[in-house]
Coordinates of C-alpha atoms and ligand atoms in Angstrom, one line a residue:
M1 CA -24.6 23.3 69.4
A2 CA -25.7 25.7 71.3
P3 CA -23.0 29.0 71.6
R4 CA -20.5 29.2 74.6
P5 CA -23.0 31.1 77.8
T6 CA -21.6 34.4 77.5
H7 CA -19.5 34.3 81.1
T8 CA -19.5 30.9 82.0
K9 CA -15.6 29.2 82.9
F10 CA -15.4 25.4 82.4
I11 CA -12.7 23.4 84.8
F12 CA -12.3 20.1 83.8
V13 CA -10.9 17.1 86.4
T14 CA -9.4 14.1 84.9
G15 CA -8.0 11.5 87.0
G16 CA -4.4 9.1 86.7
V17 CA -3.0 6.6 88.0
V18 CA -5.3 4.4 90.1
S19 CA -8.9 5.1 90.9
S20 CA -10.0 6.4 94.2
I21 CA -7.7 8.9 94.7
G22 CA -10.8 11.5 95.7
K23 CA -11.0 13.0 92.1
G24 CA -14.7 13.8 93.7
I25 CA -13.5 15.8 96.6
T26 CA -10.8 17.6 94.8
A27 CA -13.4 18.7 92.1
A28 CA -15.8 19.4 95.0
S29 CA -13.1 21.5 97.0
T30 CA -12.1 23.4 93.8
A31 CA -15.8 24.5 94.1
A32 CA -16.2 25.2 97.5
I33 CA -12.9 27.8 97.5
L34 CA -14.3 29.0 94.1
E35 CA -18.3 29.3 95.8
A36 CA -16.1 31.3 99.2
R37 CA -15.1 33.9 96.3
G38 CA -18.3 34.8 96.2
L39 CA -18.8 33.0 92.1
K40 CA -21.8 31.0 91.3
V41 CA -20.6 27.6 91.1
S42 CA -22.1 23.8 90.0
L43 CA -20.6 20.5 89.4
L44 CA -21.0 17.7 86.6
K45 CA -20.0 14.0 87.1
M46 CA -19.7 12.5 83.6
D47 CA -19.2 8.5 84.3
P48 CA -17.8 6.4 81.6
Y49 CA -20.0 3.2 82.3
L50 CA -23.1 2.1 80.2
N51 CA -25.4 1.6 82.9
V52 CA -28.6 4.6 81.7
D53 CA -28.3 5.2 85.9
P54 CA -26.3 3.9 89.0
G55 CA -29.6 3.2 90.9
T56 CA -29.5 -1.1 89.9
M57 CA -26.0 -1.2 90.4
N58 CA -24.4 -3.4 93.3
P59 CA -23.1 -1.0 96.1
F60 CA -19.8 -3.5 96.6
Q61 CA -19.0 -2.2 93.2
H62 CA -20.5 1.3 93.0
G63 CA -20.5 2.7 96.5
E64 CA -24.0 4.3 97.7
V65 CA -26.6 6.0 95.2
F66 CA -27.0 9.5 95.9
V67 CA -30.5 10.6 95.6
T68 CA -31.4 14.2 94.6
D69 CA -34.7 16.4 94.8
D70 CA -35.5 15.7 91.3
G71 CA -35.7 11.7 92.0
A72 CA -32.5 11.1 90.2
E73 CA -30.4 8.2 91.4
T74 CA -26.6 8.9 90.9
D75 CA -23.2 8.5 91.5
L76 CA -21.8 9.4 95.2
D77 CA -20.0 12.1 94.0
L78 CA -23.1 13.9 93.8
G79 CA -23.6 14.1 97.6
H80 CA -19.7 15.3 97.7
Y81 CA -20.7 18.3 95.9
E82 CA -24.0 18.8 97.9
R83 CA -21.9 18.7 101.1
F84 CA -19.0 20.9 99.7
T85 CA -21.3 24.0 98.1
S86 CA -24.6 25.4 98.7
A87 CA -25.3 23.9 95.5
T88 CA -28.1 21.5 94.8
M89 CA -27.7 18.9 92.6
G90 CA -30.5 17.5 89.8
R91 CA -31.0 15.2 87.0
V92 CA -28.4 17.8 84.9
N93 CA -25.6 17.2 87.3
S94 CA -24.9 13.3 86.3
V95 CA -24.6 12.1 83.2
S96 CA -23.0 8.4 82.1
S97 CA -22.4 7.0 79.1
G98 CA -25.4 4.6 79.0
Q99 CA -27.7 8.0 79.1
I100 CA -25.9 9.7 75.9
Y101 CA -26.0 6.6 74.3
E102 CA -29.7 6.0 75.2
T103 CA -29.9 9.8 73.7
V104 CA -28.3 9.4 70.6
I105 CA -29.4 6.0 69.6
N106 CA -33.0 7.3 70.4
R107 CA -32.6 10.1 68.3
E108 CA -31.5 7.7 65.4
R109 CA -34.7 5.8 65.8
Q110 CA -36.7 8.6 65.5
G111 CA -34.9 9.4 62.2
A112 CA -33.3 12.3 63.1
Y113 CA -29.7 11.5 61.3
L114 CA -31.4 10.2 58.4
G115 CA -29.2 9.6 55.4
G116 CA -26.0 10.1 58.2
T117 CA -24.0 7.8 59.6
V118 CA -24.4 7.7 63.5
Q119 CA -20.7 8.1 64.9
V120 CA -18.7 8.7 68.1
I121 CA -17.4 11.7 66.7
P122 CA -19.2 13.6 66.2
H123 CA -22.4 12.5 67.6
I124 CA -22.0 11.3 70.6
T125 CA -19.3 13.9 71.6
D126 CA -21.8 16.5 70.8
E127 CA -24.0 15.1 72.6
V128 CA -21.9 14.9 75.8
K129 CA -20.8 18.7 74.7
A130 CA -24.4 19.7 74.9
R131 CA -25.2 18.0 78.4
I132 CA -22.6 19.9 79.4
L133 CA -23.6 23.3 78.3
K134 CA -26.7 22.7 80.0
A135 CA -25.4 22.2 83.2
A136 CA -23.8 25.0 83.3
E137 CA -26.6 27.5 82.5
G138 CA -26.3 30.7 84.6
L139 CA -23.4 29.5 86.4
D140 CA -20.3 31.4 86.6
V141 CA -17.8 28.3 87.1
C142 CA -19.0 25.0 86.1
I143 CA -16.5 22.1 87.3
I144 CA -16.8 19.0 85.3
E145 CA -15.3 15.5 86.6
V146 CA -14.7 12.9 84.0
G147 CA -15.2 9.5 85.9
G148 CA -13.0 6.6 85.7
T149 CA -9.0 7.0 85.0
V150 CA -7.2 8.3 81.9
G151 CA -6.4 5.3 80.1
D152 CA -9.9 3.5 80.0
I153 CA -11.6 2.6 76.8
E154 CA -14.8 3.9 77.9
G155 CA -13.9 7.7 79.0
L156 CA -12.5 8.4 75.5
P157 CA -15.8 9.9 74.1
F158 CA -15.4 12.4 77.3
L159 CA -12.0 13.1 76.9
E160 CA -12.5 14.1 73.1
A161 CA -15.5 16.0 74.0
I162 CA -13.5 18.2 76.8
R163 CA -10.5 18.4 74.1
Q164 CA -12.8 19.8 71.6
M165 CA -13.9 22.6 74.1
R166 CA -10.8 23.6 74.4
Q167 CA -10.2 24.0 71.2
Q168 CA -13.5 25.9 71.0
Y169 CA -13.3 28.5 73.8
G170 CA -10.1 28.9 74.4
V171 CA -7.6 28.5 77.2
E172 CA -8.8 31.9 79.3
N173 CA -12.6 30.0 79.5
T174 CA -11.3 26.4 80.0
A175 CA -8.7 25.0 82.7
F176 CA -8.1 20.9 82.7
M177 CA -7.0 20.0 86.1
H178 CA -5.4 16.4 86.3
V179 CA -5.5 14.2 89.6
T180 CA -2.9 12.2 90.0
Y181 CA -1.2 10.1 93.0
V182 CA 2.4 10.5 93.7
P183 CA 3.2 6.8 95.6
F184 CA 6.1 7.4 98.7
I185 CA 8.4 4.5 98.2
R186 CA 9.6 3.5 101.4
T187 CA 12.7 1.5 100.6
A188 CA 13.8 4.8 98.9
D189 CA 12.6 7.1 101.2
E190 CA 11.4 9.4 98.1
L191 CA 7.8 10.1 96.4
K192 CA 7.9 9.2 93.0
T193 CA 6.5 11.2 90.2
K194 CA 7.3 9.0 87.2
P195 CA 3.6 7.5 87.4
T196 CA 2.2 11.2 87.2
Q197 CA 4.5 11.3 84.1
H198 CA 2.7 8.7 82.8
S199 CA -0.7 9.5 82.9
V200 CA 0.0 13.1 82.0
N201 CA 1.8 11.6 78.8
A202 CA -1.6 9.6 78.0
L203 CA -3.5 12.4 78.6
R204 CA -1.4 14.4 76.0
E205 CA -2.1 11.6 73.5
I206 CA -5.5 12.5 73.1
G207 CA -4.8 16.1 72.8
V208 CA -5.3 16.8 76.6
Q209 CA -2.6 18.9 78.1
P210 CA -2.8 19.5 81.7
D211 CA -2.9 23.2 83.3
I212 CA -2.7 22.1 86.6
I213 CA -2.1 18.8 88.3
V214 CA -3.5 17.8 91.4
C215 CA -1.1 15.5 93.6
R216 CA -2.4 13.0 96.2
S217 CA 0.3 12.1 98.6
E218 CA 0.7 10.7 101.8
K219 CA 3.3 12.7 102.7
P220 CA 3.9 16.7 102.2
M221 CA 5.3 17.5 98.8
P222 CA 9.1 19.1 98.8
P223 CA 9.5 21.7 96.0
E224 CA 12.1 19.7 94.0
V225 CA 9.3 16.9 93.7
K226 CA 6.8 20.0 92.2
R227 CA 9.3 21.2 90.0
K228 CA 9.9 17.8 88.7
I229 CA 6.6 17.5 87.8
S230 CA 6.4 20.8 86.3
L231 CA 9.7 20.4 84.1
F232 CA 8.1 16.4 83.0
C233 CA 4.7 17.7 82.5
S234 CA 4.8 21.2 81.3
V235 CA 2.7 23.0 83.8
P236 CA 4.2 25.8 85.6
A237 CA 5.4 24.9 89.4
E238 CA 3.0 27.0 91.3
N239 CA -0.1 24.8 88.9
V240 CA 2.0 21.4 90.4
I241 CA -0.5 21.6 93.7
A242 CA -0.2 19.0 96.6
A243 CA -3.3 17.3 98.3
V244 CA -1.6 15.6 101.3
D245 CA -3.5 13.1 103.0
A246 CA -5.5 14.8 105.6
Q247 CA -7.6 13.8 108.4
S248 CA -10.5 14.9 107.3
V249 CA -11.6 15.4 103.8
Y250 CA -13.0 19.0 104.7
E251 CA -9.6 20.1 105.4
L252 CA -9.1 20.4 101.6
P253 CA -10.5 23.8 100.7
I254 CA -7.9 25.1 103.4
A255 CA -5.2 22.8 102.1
F256 CA -6.0 24.3 98.3
K257 CA -5.8 28.1 98.9
E258 CA -3.0 27.6 100.7
E259 CA -1.6 25.9 98.0
G260 CA -2.9 28.7 95.7
L261 CA -5.0 26.6 93.7
D262 CA -7.9 29.4 93.4
Q263 CA -5.6 31.8 92.4
R264 CA -4.3 30.0 89.8
L265 CA -7.2 28.8 88.5
C266 CA -8.6 32.5 88.6
D267 CA -5.2 33.9 87.0
Q268 CA -5.7 31.6 83.6
L269 CA -9.7 32.1 83.5
G270 CA -9.4 35.8 83.8
I271 CA -11.8 35.5 86.9
W272 CA -11.7 38.5 89.0
A273 CA -13.3 37.9 92.7
R274 CA -12.8 38.6 96.7
E275 CA -9.9 36.2 98.2
A276 CA -11.6 33.3 98.9
R277 CA -13.7 33.6 103.0
L278 CA -13.4 30.3 104.4
A279 CA -14.4 31.2 108.4
D280 CA -17.2 28.5 107.8
W281 CA -14.6 25.8 106.4
K282 CA -12.5 26.8 109.7
R283 CA -14.8 26.3 111.9
I284 CA -15.8 22.8 110.1
V285 CA -12.7 21.4 110.7
E286 CA -12.0 22.7 114.0
G287 CA -15.3 20.4 114.9
V288 CA -14.2 17.6 113.0
R289 CA -10.8 17.7 115.1
I290 CA -12.8 17.6 118.7
T291 CA -12.0 13.9 120.2
D292 CA -13.1 14.7 123.3
P293 CA -16.8 14.2 124.5
E294 CA -17.3 11.2 122.1
V295 CA -20.3 9.0 121.4
T296 CA -20.4 5.7 119.6
I297 CA -22.7 5.0 117.4
H298 CA -23.7 1.5 116.5
V299 CA -25.2 1.2 112.6
V300 CA -26.8 -2.0 111.9
G301 CA -26.8 -3.0 108.6
K302 CA -25.8 -4.9 105.5
Y303 CA -22.4 -4.6 103.2
V304 CA -20.9 -2.5 106.5
D305 CA -17.6 -3.6 105.6
L306 CA -18.0 -1.5 102.5
K307 CA -18.1 2.1 104.0
E308 CA -18.9 3.6 101.3
S309 CA -22.2 2.1 100.6
Y310 CA -22.9 4.4 103.5
K311 CA -21.4 7.6 102.5
S312 CA -23.5 9.9 103.2
L313 CA -24.8 8.1 106.3
S314 CA -21.8 8.9 107.7
E315 CA -20.7 12.6 107.0
A316 CA -24.8 13.2 108.3
L317 CA -23.6 11.5 111.6
L318 CA -20.2 13.2 111.5
H319 CA -21.9 16.4 110.9
G320 CA -24.4 15.9 113.9
G321 CA -21.3 15.6 115.9
I322 CA -20.2 19.1 115.0
A323 CA -23.6 20.2 115.7
N324 CA -23.4 18.9 119.2
R325 CA -19.3 19.8 119.7
C326 CA -18.3 15.9 119.9
K327 CA -16.4 13.1 118.2
V328 CA -18.7 10.4 116.5
R329 CA -17.2 7.1 116.5
L330 CA -19.1 5.0 114.0
H331 CA -19.8 1.2 114.8
F332 CA -20.7 -0.8 111.9
I333 CA -22.7 -3.9 112.9
E334 CA -23.5 -6.6 110.3
A335 CA -27.3 -7.5 111.2
E336 CA -26.5 -11.0 110.6
D337 CA -24.7 -10.8 113.8
L338 CA -27.7 -10.1 115.8
E339 CA -29.7 -13.3 114.8
G340 CA -30.3 -17.0 115.9
D341 CA -28.9 -17.3 119.3
A342 CA -26.5 -14.1 119.6
D343 CA -25.5 -12.7 122.5
I344 CA -27.3 -9.4 122.1
D345 CA -26.0 -7.6 124.7
A346 CA -22.2 -8.5 124.5
V347 CA -22.9 -7.5 120.3
L348 CA -24.4 -3.9 121.2
Y349 CA -22.6 -3.3 124.2
G350 CA -21.3 0.0 125.2
G351 CA -23.5 1.7 122.0
D352 CA -24.7 5.5 122.6
G353 CA -27.1 5.5 119.8
I354 CA -28.6 2.8 117.5
L355 CA -29.1 3.5 113.8
V356 CA -30.4 1.3 111.3
P357 CA -29.9 2.6 107.8
G358 CA -32.0 2.1 104.5
G359 CA -31.1 -1.6 103.0
F360 CA -32.9 -4.0 100.2
G361 CA -33.2 -7.7 100.5
S362 CA -34.0 -9.9 103.2
R363 CA -30.9 -10.5 104.5
G364 CA -30.1 -9.6 108.2
T365 CA -33.8 -8.2 108.4
E366 CA -34.2 -10.1 111.8
G367 CA -31.5 -8.7 113.5
K368 CA -32.1 -5.4 112.3
I369 CA -35.5 -6.4 114.1
R370 CA -33.8 -7.5 117.8
A371 CA -31.7 -4.4 117.3
V372 CA -34.5 -2.2 117.1
E373 CA -36.5 -3.7 120.0
F374 CA -33.0 -3.4 122.2
A375 CA -33.3 0.3 121.0
R376 CA -37.1 0.5 122.5
T377 CA -37.0 -1.6 125.3
R378 CA -33.6 -0.6 127.2
G379 CA -34.2 3.0 126.0
V380 CA -31.1 3.4 124.0
P381 CA -31.3 6.6 121.4
F382 CA -32.2 5.4 117.9
L383 CA -33.1 6.7 114.5
G384 CA -34.2 4.7 111.6
I385 CA -33.9 5.3 108.0
C386 CA -36.1 4.0 105.2
L387 CA -35.8 0.4 106.0
G388 CA -35.1 1.2 109.3
L389 CA -38.3 2.8 109.6
Q390 CA -40.1 -0.4 108.0
M391 CA -38.4 -2.5 110.8
A392 CA -39.6 -0.8 113.4
T393 CA -42.8 -1.2 112.5
V394 CA -42.3 -4.6 112.2
E395 CA -41.4 -4.9 115.4
Y396 CA -43.6 -2.7 117.4
S397 CA -46.6 -4.9 115.5
R398 CA -45.1 -8.0 116.9
N399 CA -43.6 -7.5 120.1
V400 CA -46.4 -4.6 121.2
C401 CA -49.2 -5.3 119.1
G402 CA -49.4 -8.8 119.0
M403 CA -49.3 -9.6 115.2
T404 CA -46.3 -12.5 115.7
D405 CA -46.0 -12.8 112.0
A406 CA -45.9 -9.3 111.1
N407 CA -43.7 -8.7 108.2
S408 CA -43.0 -6.4 105.1
T409 CA -44.0 -8.1 101.9
E410 CA -40.8 -7.4 100.7
F411 CA -39.5 -10.5 103.0
M412 CA -42.5 -12.4 103.8
P413 CA -45.3 -12.4 101.0
D414 CA -48.0 -13.9 102.6
S415 CA -47.7 -12.7 106.2
T416 CA -51.4 -12.0 107.9
H417 CA -49.8 -8.9 109.0
P418 CA -48.3 -7.2 105.8
V419 CA -47.7 -3.7 108.1
V420 CA -45.4 -3.0 105.3
D421 CA -46.5 -3.2 101.9
L422 CA -46.5 -2.3 98.2
L423 CA -49.1 0.1 97.0
P424 CA -51.3 -0.9 94.6
E425 CA -49.8 1.1 92.0
Q426 CA -46.2 -0.8 92.5
R427 CA -47.7 -4.0 92.3
G428 CA -47.3 -4.3 88.9
V429 CA -44.0 -2.7 88.1
T430 CA -41.6 -5.2 86.7
D431 CA -38.8 -2.9 85.5
K432 CA -36.4 -2.0 88.2
G433 CA -34.9 0.8 87.0
A434 CA -36.2 4.2 88.6
T435 CA -39.4 2.9 89.3
M436 CA -39.5 3.5 92.8
R437 CA -40.8 6.6 95.4
L438 CA -37.7 8.9 94.0
G439 CA -36.8 12.0 95.2
A440 CA -38.0 14.7 97.4
Y441 CA -41.9 14.8 99.0
P442 CA -43.2 17.1 101.2
C443 CA -44.1 16.1 104.6
E444 CA -46.3 17.7 107.4
L445 CA -45.2 17.2 110.8
L446 CA -47.5 16.8 113.8
P447 CA -47.4 19.8 115.8
D448 CA -45.2 19.4 119.3
S449 CA -44.0 16.4 118.4
L450 CA -40.1 15.2 118.6
A451 CA -40.3 15.4 114.6
A452 CA -41.4 19.3 114.6
R453 CA -39.3 20.0 117.7
L454 CA -36.0 19.4 116.0
Y455 CA -37.0 20.4 112.4
G456 CA -38.3 23.5 114.4
A457 CA -41.4 23.5 111.2
T458 CA -44.0 21.7 110.3
S459 CA -43.8 21.7 107.1
I460 CA -40.7 19.7 105.5
S461 CA -39.5 18.0 101.9
E462 CA -37.2 15.2 102.4
R463 CA -35.4 12.8 99.6
H464 CA -37.0 9.1 99.2
R465 CA -35.6 5.8 97.6
H466 CA -38.0 2.7 98.2
R467 CA -40.6 1.0 97.1
Y468 CA -42.3 -0.2 100.4
E469 CA -44.6 1.5 102.2
V470 CA -46.2 1.5 105.7
N471 CA -49.5 -0.3 105.5
N472 CA -52.3 2.0 106.4
D473 CA -54.4 -0.9 107.4
F474 CA -52.7 -1.7 110.7
V475 CA -52.0 2.4 111.0
G476 CA -55.0 2.4 113.5
E477 CA -53.8 -0.9 115.6
L478 CA -50.1 0.7 116.0
V479 CA -51.3 4.1 117.0
A480 CA -53.8 2.8 119.1
K481 CA -50.7 1.0 120.8
G482 CA -48.7 3.8 121.4
L483 CA -46.7 4.9 118.3
T484 CA -47.1 8.1 117.1
I485 CA -47.0 9.1 113.2
S486 CA -45.3 12.4 113.1
G487 CA -44.7 12.6 109.6
L488 CA -47.1 12.3 106.9
H489 CA -47.2 13.1 103.2
T490 CA -50.4 13.9 102.4
G491 CA -49.9 15.3 99.0
E492 CA -49.4 12.7 95.7
R493 CA -49.6 9.4 95.7
A494 CA -51.2 9.2 99.2
G495 CA -54.6 9.1 97.4
Q496 CA -55.2 4.8 99.2
A497 CA -54.2 6.3 102.7
A498 CA -56.5 5.0 105.3
R499 CA -57.3 7.7 107.8
L500 CA -55.7 8.0 110.9
P501 CA -57.5 7.9 114.0
D502 CA -57.0 11.7 114.7
G503 CA -58.5 12.2 110.8
R504 CA -55.5 13.1 109.6
N505 CA -55.2 11.3 105.7
G506 CA -51.7 10.5 104.1
L507 CA -48.8 8.1 103.9
V508 CA -46.2 7.3 106.8
E509 CA -43.1 9.0 106.9
I510 CA -42.3 9.7 110.7
I511 CA -42.7 7.5 113.2
E512 CA -41.5 8.2 117.4
L513 CA -42.2 7.0 120.6
P514 CA -43.5 9.2 123.4
G515 CA -41.6 8.6 126.2
H516 CA -38.6 7.1 125.1
P517 CA -35.4 9.3 125.6
F518 CA -35.0 9.5 121.8
F519 CA -36.8 6.9 119.5
I520 CA -37.6 7.9 115.8
A521 CA -37.8 6.7 112.4
S522 CA -38.3 8.4 108.9
Q523 CA -39.2 6.6 105.6
F524 CA -37.3 9.0 103.5
H525 CA -33.4 9.4 103.3
P526 CA -32.5 12.6 105.6
E527 CA -28.8 11.6 105.0
Y528 CA -28.8 13.1 102.0
K529 CA -29.7 16.1 102.8
S530 CA -27.1 17.0 105.9
R531 CA -24.3 19.2 105.1
P532 CA -21.4 20.5 106.8
K533 CA -22.3 23.7 107.1
S534 CA -26.4 22.9 108.0
P535 CA -26.0 19.4 110.2
H536 CA -29.5 17.6 109.6
P537 CA -32.2 18.1 112.4
L538 CA -32.2 14.3 112.9
F539 CA -28.6 13.3 113.4
R540 CA -28.1 16.7 115.2
G541 CA -30.9 15.5 117.8
F542 CA -29.9 12.0 117.4
I543 CA -26.4 13.1 118.3
E544 CA -27.4 15.1 121.2
A545 CA -29.5 12.4 122.7
A546 CA -26.7 10.0 122.4
L547 CA -23.9 12.5 124.1
A548 CA -26.8 12.5 126.9
N549 CA -26.9 8.7 126.9
A550 CA -23.4 8.5 127.2
G551 CA -23.2 11.0 130.1
S552 CA -25.6 9.2 132.0
R553 CA -24.2 5.6 131.1
K554 CA -20.7 6.7 132.4
A555 CA -22.9 8.1 135.8
R556 CA -23.6 4.9 136.4
Ligands
LIG1 N1 -36.5 -2.4 100.9 C1 -37.3 -1.1 101.3 C2 -38.3 -0.1 99.9 O1 -37.8 -0.5 99.0 C3 -36.0 0.1 101.8 C4 -35.5 0.7 101.1 C5 -34.3 2.0 101.2 O2 -34.4 1.2 102.7 N2 -33.9 2.6 100.7 O3 -39.0 -0.2 100.8

């Protein structure tokens, strides 16, 4: 096992009582205030499930799959980590039990443990520790979030590994932060600490005594409640940190500083650093609180009941609002509601902009195509993402170029106009895990296009997660009928690409419609790279156009 990096401090975040209490946001906000002290901070998510990555997991169960520059399909918490810090996440920042077991079992197959019995302790726990040390290289502080809730069977090897790290590196180099829920019981008019006591007990049974307890609650926490938790859970009262429900998650770094969280951590870990500078976060919170003017964005997708599956997207739209100093109201529309004899005008009534996000599977695709048509023909600002670009391409092929059966071969394998299709190299792929076009690819923008204006650049890099591409056999026709291809991937994988009429060569990355107030779609997912401190140009531009549309709608 590698020695501890010379100066890195470790903060372990565990969760108790119930899931979904914002452990990821808590870890990310802690990173934010430590970064605001000038420290180099990053995070690592350890997920107890046995899937090797969440790429093939159902969004209903798992929420969004977040994609990193280096093409890892990860838990949505990595999105929080990037949005709250300036760190860039990669493969090393996400570890699942499945990956740990895969590594250990492969090693066993190769004979590395010859003669030995391979066991959870020490082999699995050693691998967990090795991954933590790898993620921590070069950092002042590494925050490790253990997924799941204390008491879960699957989480035990992770908890055992972090217990050992405390033993090895000492209390001055490791801090245990436990996030719990303190429910407000209306009939008693009281915040109840018992669940927190139980969960701390469960943690102690496996040898972990928390140093800091972060208490999520819907009401402010009176000092006597903190004192009670302090007494029963053996932590100093100042180390009981209240995390009261806020209007926006971006208020948390400021709230944590007011609770003294960063100071408590620095005291324990012997970190000498300046006071946290939170001016940026204050500006973000101000921006989020703006209620007037307001724009309404219709997001036409699937899984619309499950907001978590569009997490980065919702955040990026919010960032677009911060950039334009307006409130963004999101209206999620089930694409199927636009199909058949639906009254499209009625369903899409009152929207200032239409967004068709990424997606898989044929359900709702015809409704998405109708939403694109509505936006294109009515001059409503439109942003299409991934499947959104593919549907916009199909719509244009059918309704402008007259290819009536145009479709993606994902949904109609025998279409005579397969305007969206697999690349030859994807045709033979049968494995579903990690075989898509994943991660960052460079993209060249057409000078003077809307895309180039928005980005203020002509070379960009954006993240992908898809299998299908615009079929270059049809690009000539689309361009002849007025569609602009404003973004192209000209590098690796573009080999099979047909030549554009203007001589450029590559895979279609961005399409736009000149003469329309704002109509743009990208094959990549811009939402993954939007941060509150640097809202993404496509979302900034989209919300700006929607705001202008709202203004003119009001004037009419
Ligand atoms: N299903 C489409 C593809 O695989 C789009 C994927 C997406 O929108 N992320 O290409």
